[in-house]
Short mmCIF file of C-alpha atoms in Angstrom, two decimals:
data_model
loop_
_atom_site.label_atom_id
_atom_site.label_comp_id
_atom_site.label_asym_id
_atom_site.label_seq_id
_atom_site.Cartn_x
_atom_site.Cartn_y
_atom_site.Cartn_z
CA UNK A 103 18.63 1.51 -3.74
CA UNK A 104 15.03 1.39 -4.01
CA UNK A 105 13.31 1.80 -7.78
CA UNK A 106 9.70 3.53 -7.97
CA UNK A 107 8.10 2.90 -11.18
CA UNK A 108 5.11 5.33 -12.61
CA UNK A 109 3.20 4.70 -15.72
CA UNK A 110 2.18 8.56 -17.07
CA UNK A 111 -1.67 8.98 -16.58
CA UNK A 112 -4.63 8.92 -18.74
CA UNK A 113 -3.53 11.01 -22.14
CA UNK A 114 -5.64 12.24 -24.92
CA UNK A 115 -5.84 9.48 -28.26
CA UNK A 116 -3.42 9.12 -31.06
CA UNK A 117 -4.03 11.86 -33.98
CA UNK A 118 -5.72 14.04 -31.83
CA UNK A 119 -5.79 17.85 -32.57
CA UNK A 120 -2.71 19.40 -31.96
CA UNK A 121 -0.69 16.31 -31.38
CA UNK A 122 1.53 16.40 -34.44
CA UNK A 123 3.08 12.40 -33.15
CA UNK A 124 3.19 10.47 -30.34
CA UNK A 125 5.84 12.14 -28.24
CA UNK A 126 3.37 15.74 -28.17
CA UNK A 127 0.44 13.83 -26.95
CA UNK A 128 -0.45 15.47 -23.60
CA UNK A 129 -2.25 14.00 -20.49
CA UNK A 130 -6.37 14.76 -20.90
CA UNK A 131 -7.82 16.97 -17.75
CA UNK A 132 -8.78 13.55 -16.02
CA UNK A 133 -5.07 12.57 -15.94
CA UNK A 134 -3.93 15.25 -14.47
CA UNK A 135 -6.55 15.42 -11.75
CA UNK A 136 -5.84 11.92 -10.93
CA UNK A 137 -2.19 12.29 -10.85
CA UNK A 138 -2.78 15.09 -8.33
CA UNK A 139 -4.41 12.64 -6.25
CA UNK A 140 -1.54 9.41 -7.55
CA UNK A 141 0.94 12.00 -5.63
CA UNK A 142 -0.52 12.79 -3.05
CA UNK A 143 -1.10 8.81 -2.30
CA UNK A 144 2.96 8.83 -3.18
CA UNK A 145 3.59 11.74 -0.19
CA UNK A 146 1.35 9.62 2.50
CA UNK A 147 4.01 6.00 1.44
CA UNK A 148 6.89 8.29 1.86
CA UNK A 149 9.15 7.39 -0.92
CA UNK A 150 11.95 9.78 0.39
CA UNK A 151 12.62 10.21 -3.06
CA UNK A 152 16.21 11.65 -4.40
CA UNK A 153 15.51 11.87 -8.56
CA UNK A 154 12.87 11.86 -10.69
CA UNK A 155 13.58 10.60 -13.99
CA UNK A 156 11.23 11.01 -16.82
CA UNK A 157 10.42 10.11 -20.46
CA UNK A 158 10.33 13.32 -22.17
CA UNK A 159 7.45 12.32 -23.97
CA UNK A 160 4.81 15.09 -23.06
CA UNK A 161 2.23 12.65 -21.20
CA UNK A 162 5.15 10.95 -19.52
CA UNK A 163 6.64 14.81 -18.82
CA UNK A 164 3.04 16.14 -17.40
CA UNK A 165 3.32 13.33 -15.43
CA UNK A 166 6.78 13.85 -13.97
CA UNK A 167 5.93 17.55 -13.62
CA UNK A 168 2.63 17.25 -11.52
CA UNK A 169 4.74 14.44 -9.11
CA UNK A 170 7.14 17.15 -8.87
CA UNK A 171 5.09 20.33 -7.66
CA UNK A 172 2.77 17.78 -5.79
CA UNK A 173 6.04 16.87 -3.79
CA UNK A 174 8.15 19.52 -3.44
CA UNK A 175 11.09 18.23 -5.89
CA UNK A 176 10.82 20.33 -8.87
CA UNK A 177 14.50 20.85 -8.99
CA UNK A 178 15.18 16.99 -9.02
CA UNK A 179 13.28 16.36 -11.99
CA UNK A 180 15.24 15.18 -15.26
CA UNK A 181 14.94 14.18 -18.86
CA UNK A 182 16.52 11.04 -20.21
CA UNK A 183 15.64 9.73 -23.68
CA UNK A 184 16.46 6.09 -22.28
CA UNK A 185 12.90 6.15 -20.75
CA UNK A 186 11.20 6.76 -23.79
CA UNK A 187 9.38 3.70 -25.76
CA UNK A 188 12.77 3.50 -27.85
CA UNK A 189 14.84 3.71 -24.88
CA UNK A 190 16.76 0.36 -23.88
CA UNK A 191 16.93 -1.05 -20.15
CA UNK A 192 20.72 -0.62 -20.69
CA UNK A 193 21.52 2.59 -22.08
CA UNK A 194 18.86 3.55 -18.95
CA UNK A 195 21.07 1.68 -16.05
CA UNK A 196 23.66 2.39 -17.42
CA UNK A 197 22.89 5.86 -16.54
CA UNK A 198 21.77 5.60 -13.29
CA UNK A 199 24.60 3.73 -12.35
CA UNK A 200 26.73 6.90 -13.39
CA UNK A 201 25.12 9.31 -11.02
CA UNK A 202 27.00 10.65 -8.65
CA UNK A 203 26.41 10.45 -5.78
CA UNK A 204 24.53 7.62 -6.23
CA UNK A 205 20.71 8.10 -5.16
CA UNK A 206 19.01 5.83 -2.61
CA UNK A 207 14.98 6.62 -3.88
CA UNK A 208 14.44 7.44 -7.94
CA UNK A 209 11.79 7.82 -9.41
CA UNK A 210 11.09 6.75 -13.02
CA UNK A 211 8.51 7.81 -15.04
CA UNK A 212 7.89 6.26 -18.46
CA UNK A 213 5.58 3.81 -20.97
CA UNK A 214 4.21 0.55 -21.41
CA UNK A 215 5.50 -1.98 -22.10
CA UNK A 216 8.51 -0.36 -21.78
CA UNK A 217 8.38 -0.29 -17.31
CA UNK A 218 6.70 -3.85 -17.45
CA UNK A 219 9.44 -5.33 -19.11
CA UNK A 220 12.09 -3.42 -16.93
CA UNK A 221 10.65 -5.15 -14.13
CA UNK A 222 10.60 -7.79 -15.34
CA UNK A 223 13.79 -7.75 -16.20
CA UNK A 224 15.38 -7.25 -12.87
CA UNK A 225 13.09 -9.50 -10.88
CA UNK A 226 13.26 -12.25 -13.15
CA UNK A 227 16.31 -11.53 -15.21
CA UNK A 228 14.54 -12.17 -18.59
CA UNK A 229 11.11 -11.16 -19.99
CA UNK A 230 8.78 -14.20 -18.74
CA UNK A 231 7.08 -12.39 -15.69
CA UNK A 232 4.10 -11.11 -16.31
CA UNK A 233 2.97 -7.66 -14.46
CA UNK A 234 0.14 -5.48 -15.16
CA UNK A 235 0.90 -1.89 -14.79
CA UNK A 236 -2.18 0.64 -15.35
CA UNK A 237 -1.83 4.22 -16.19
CA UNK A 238 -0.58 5.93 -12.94
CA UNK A 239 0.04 2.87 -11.37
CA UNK A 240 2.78 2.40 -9.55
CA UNK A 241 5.59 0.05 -8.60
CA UNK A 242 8.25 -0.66 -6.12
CA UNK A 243 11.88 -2.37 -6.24
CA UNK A 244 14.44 -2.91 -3.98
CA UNK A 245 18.31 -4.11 -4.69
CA UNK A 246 21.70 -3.81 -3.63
CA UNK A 247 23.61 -3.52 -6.97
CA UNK A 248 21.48 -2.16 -10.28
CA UNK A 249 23.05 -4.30 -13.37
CA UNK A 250 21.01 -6.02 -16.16
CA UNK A 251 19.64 -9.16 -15.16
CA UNK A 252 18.10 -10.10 -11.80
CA UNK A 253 18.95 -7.96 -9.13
CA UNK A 254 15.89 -6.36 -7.60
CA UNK A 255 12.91 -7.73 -5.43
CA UNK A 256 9.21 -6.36 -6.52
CA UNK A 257 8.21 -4.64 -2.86
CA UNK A 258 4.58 -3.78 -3.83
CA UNK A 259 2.83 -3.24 -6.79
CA UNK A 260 -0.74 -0.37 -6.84
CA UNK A 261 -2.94 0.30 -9.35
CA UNK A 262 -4.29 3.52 -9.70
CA UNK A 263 -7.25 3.17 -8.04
CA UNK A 264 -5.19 1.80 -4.95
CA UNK A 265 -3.41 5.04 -4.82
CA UNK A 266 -6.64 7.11 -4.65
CA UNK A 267 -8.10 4.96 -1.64
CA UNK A 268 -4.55 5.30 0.01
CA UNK A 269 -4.95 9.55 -0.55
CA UNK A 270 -8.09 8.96 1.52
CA UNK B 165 -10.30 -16.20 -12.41
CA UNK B 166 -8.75 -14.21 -10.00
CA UNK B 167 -6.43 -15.96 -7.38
CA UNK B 168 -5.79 -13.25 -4.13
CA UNK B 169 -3.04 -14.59 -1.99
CA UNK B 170 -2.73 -13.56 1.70
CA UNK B 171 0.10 -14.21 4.05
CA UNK B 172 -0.52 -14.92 8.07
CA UNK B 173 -0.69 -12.30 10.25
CA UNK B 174 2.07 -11.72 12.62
CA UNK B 175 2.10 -14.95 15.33
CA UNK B 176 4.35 -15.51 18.23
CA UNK B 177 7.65 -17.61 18.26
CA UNK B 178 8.59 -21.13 17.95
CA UNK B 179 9.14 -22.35 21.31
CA UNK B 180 6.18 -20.07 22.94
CA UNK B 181 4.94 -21.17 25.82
CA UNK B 182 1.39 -23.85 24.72
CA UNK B 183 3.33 -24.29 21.18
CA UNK B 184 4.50 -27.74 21.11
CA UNK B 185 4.80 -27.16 17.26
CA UNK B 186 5.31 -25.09 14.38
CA UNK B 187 1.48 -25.74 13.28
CA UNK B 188 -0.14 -24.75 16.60
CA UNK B 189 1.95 -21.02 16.49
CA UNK B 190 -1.35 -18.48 17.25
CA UNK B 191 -2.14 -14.92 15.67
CA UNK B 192 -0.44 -12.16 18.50
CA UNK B 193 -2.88 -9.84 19.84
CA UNK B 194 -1.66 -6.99 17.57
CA UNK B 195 -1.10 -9.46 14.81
CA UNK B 196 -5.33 -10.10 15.12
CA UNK B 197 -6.02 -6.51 15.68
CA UNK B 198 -4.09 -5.61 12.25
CA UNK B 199 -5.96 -8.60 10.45
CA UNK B 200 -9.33 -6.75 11.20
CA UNK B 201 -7.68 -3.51 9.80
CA UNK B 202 -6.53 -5.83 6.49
CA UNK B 203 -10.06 -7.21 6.36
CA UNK B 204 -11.66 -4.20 5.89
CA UNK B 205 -9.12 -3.07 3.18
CA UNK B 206 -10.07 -5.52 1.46
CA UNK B 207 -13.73 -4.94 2.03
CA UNK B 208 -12.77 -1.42 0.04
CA UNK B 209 -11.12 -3.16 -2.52
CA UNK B 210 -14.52 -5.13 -3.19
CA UNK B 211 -13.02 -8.73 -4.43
CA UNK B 212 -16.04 -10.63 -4.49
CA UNK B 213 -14.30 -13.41 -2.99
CA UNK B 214 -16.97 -16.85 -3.54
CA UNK B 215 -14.06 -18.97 -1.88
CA UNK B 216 -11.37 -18.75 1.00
CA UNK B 217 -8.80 -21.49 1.17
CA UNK B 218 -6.92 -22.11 4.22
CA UNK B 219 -3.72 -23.50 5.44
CA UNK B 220 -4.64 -25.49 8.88
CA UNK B 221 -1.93 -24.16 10.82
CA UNK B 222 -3.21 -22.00 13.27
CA UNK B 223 -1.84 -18.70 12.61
CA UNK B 224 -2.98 -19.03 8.90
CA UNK B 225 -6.53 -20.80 9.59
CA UNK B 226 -7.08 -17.68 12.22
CA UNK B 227 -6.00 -15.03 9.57
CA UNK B 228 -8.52 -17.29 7.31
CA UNK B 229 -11.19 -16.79 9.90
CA UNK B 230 -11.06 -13.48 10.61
CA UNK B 231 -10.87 -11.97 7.42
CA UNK B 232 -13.71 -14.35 6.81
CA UNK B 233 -15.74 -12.69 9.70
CA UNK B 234 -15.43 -9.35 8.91
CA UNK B 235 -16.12 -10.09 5.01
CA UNK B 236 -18.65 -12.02 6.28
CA UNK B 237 -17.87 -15.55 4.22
CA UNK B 238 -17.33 -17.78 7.27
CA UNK B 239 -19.46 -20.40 5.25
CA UNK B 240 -16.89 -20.33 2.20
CA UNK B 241 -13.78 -20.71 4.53
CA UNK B 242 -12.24 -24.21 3.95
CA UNK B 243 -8.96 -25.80 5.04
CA UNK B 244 -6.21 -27.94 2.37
CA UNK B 245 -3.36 -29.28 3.75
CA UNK B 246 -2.11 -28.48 0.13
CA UNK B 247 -0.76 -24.67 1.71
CA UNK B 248 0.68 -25.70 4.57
CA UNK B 249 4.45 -25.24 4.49
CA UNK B 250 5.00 -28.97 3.34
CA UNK B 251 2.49 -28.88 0.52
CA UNK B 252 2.81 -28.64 -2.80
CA UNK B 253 1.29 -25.67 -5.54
CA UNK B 254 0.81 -29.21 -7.57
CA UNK B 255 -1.20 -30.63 -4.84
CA UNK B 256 -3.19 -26.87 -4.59
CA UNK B 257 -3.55 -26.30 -8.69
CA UNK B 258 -5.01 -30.08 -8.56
CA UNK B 259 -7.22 -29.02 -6.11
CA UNK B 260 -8.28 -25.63 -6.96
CA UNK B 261 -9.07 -26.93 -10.87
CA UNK B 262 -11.37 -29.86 -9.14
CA UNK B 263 -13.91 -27.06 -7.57
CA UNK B 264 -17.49 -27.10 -8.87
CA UNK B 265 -18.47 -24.75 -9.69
CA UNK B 266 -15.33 -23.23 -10.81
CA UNK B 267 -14.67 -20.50 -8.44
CA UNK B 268 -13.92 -16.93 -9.51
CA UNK B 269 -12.43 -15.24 -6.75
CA UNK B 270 -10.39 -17.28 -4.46
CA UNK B 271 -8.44 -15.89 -1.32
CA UNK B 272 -5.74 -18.67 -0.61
CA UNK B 273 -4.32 -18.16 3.28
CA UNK B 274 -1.06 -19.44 3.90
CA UNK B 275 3.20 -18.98 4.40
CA UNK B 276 6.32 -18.10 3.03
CA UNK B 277 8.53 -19.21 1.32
CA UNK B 278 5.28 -21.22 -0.58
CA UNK B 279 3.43 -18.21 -1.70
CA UNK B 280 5.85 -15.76 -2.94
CA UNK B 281 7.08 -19.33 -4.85
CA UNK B 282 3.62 -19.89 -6.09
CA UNK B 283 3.53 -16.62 -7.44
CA UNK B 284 6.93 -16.58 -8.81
CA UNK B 285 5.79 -19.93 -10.72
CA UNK B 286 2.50 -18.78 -11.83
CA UNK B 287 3.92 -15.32 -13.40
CA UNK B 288 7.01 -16.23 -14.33
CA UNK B 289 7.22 -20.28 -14.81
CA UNK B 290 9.65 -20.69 -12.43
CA UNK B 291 11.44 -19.76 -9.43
CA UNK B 292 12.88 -16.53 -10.69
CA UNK B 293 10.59 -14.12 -9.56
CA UNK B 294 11.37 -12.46 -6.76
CA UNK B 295 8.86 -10.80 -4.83
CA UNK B 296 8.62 -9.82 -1.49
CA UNK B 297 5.68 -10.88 0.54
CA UNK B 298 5.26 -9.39 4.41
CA UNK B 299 2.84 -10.85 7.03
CA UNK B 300 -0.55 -9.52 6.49
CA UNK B 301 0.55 -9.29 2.61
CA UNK B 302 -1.65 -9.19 -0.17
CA UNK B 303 -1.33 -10.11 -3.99
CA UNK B 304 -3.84 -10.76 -6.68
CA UNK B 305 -3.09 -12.84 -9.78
CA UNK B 306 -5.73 -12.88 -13.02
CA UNK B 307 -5.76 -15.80 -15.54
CA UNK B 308 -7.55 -17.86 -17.47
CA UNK B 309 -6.49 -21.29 -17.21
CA UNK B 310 -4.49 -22.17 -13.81
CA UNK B 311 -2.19 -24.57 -14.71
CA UNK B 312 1.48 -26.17 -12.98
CA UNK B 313 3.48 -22.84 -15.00
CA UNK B 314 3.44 -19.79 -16.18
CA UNK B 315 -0.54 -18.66 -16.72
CA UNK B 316 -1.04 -15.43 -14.85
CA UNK B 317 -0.57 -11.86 -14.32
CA UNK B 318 0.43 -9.93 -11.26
CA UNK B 319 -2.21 -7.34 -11.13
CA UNK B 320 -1.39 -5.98 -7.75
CA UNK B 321 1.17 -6.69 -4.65
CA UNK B 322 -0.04 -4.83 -1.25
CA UNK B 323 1.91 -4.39 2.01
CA UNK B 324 0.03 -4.75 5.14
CA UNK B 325 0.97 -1.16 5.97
CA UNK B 326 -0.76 -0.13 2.39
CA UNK B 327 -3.79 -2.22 3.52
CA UNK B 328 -3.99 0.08 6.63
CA UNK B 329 -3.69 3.38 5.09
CA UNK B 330 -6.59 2.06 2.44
CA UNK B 331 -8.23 1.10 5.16
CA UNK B 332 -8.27 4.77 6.49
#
């Protein structure tokens, strides 16, 4: 099974108008331009992806969404409130080990530091490994059995910029 | 500083005809022609390298000396027998910390296992870390103070196939 990790893109600020609390705050006009381009980078790699998982936190949602159209999976796109900033690494493998049948390529899309410390946390089995992920950047793991603790090897790691040069 | 850690290009097999060793192992044709293609990734990805550090063996001091042709640095290329297969990250930390001026942007050249275990050590403080590093591979590690532990961050992990397609 192979793990794709996606911090959401550039959103608009805490308190601004219209965003009520942090779950309603949307991606700015920036983000989502960029994340056109993040996905299109993500079609060129070839992820073969099977799910995309998302926060449903509106910037992490957007993000999800955009990946979606950009590559043709709207109908594979779902919600879990495991991936949200209150989520837990277990409630959330715990749940994709219950999908049936199991997929080969997800996608999960979600916060810092939140996907840092998931990664972390099945590379390294604790918390001690330090990885920077940027807004839109994106992350790849690789593993036989998913299980919390150490069972995945970090494949590559791009920031966003990375992914722009890659969409050419 | 920023430490940039390159794996050897791909070189032909032990037991090759003119290879009486594991140290005198050349660059392939192709694996030279893809360096080039790495080299000018990295040109794009503008990491104002002021020092490239070499393993001796031949495969790695010829990835060394290519990618310091094309980036034009063939004056900052040196060799340490501290990232050959037998040496030690104690031997290289030593080293690097003794440059003066401190250097800013090293590219160290060199094998696996050493430098997906200098990595692992660097991030994580030990050997936990499991990352995968390909031939032609790129990561780049950010810190402050290197020391014989954990004292950086992962900032970016690039496969030589990624290098190509930034390449363009």
């Amino acid at each position: 099974m192979n793990l794709f990790i996606l911090r959401h893109g550039l959103a608009v600020e805490h308190g601004a108008p219209g965003c009520s609390d942090d779950a309603s705050r949307p991606l700015t006009a920036e983000g989502k331009s960029k994340l056109r381009e993040i996905a299109h980078a993500m079609e060129k790699l070839d992820l073969g992806l099977d799910l995309i998982l998302s926060s449903p936190f509106k910037r992490a949602r957007q993000t999800a969404e955009i990946t979606a159209e950009e590559l043709d999976l709207v109908k594979k796109l779902e919600l879990s409130d495991a991936l949200t900033p209150h989520g837990t690494a277990k409630d959330l493998i715990r749940i994709i080990n219950q999908l049936k049948p199991p997929p080969e390529n997800i996608l999960l899309v979600g916060h810092e530091p939140y996907l840092s410390n998931l990664i972390s946390l099945l590379v390294s089995g604790g918390r001690d490994f330090s990885v920077v992920l940027k807004k839109g950047g994106l992350a790849k793991l690789s593993l036989e059995n998913l299980r919390h603790g150490r069972c995945a090897s970090l494949e590559w790691l791009l920031t966003p910029k990375q992914m722009t040069l890659i969409e050419g």
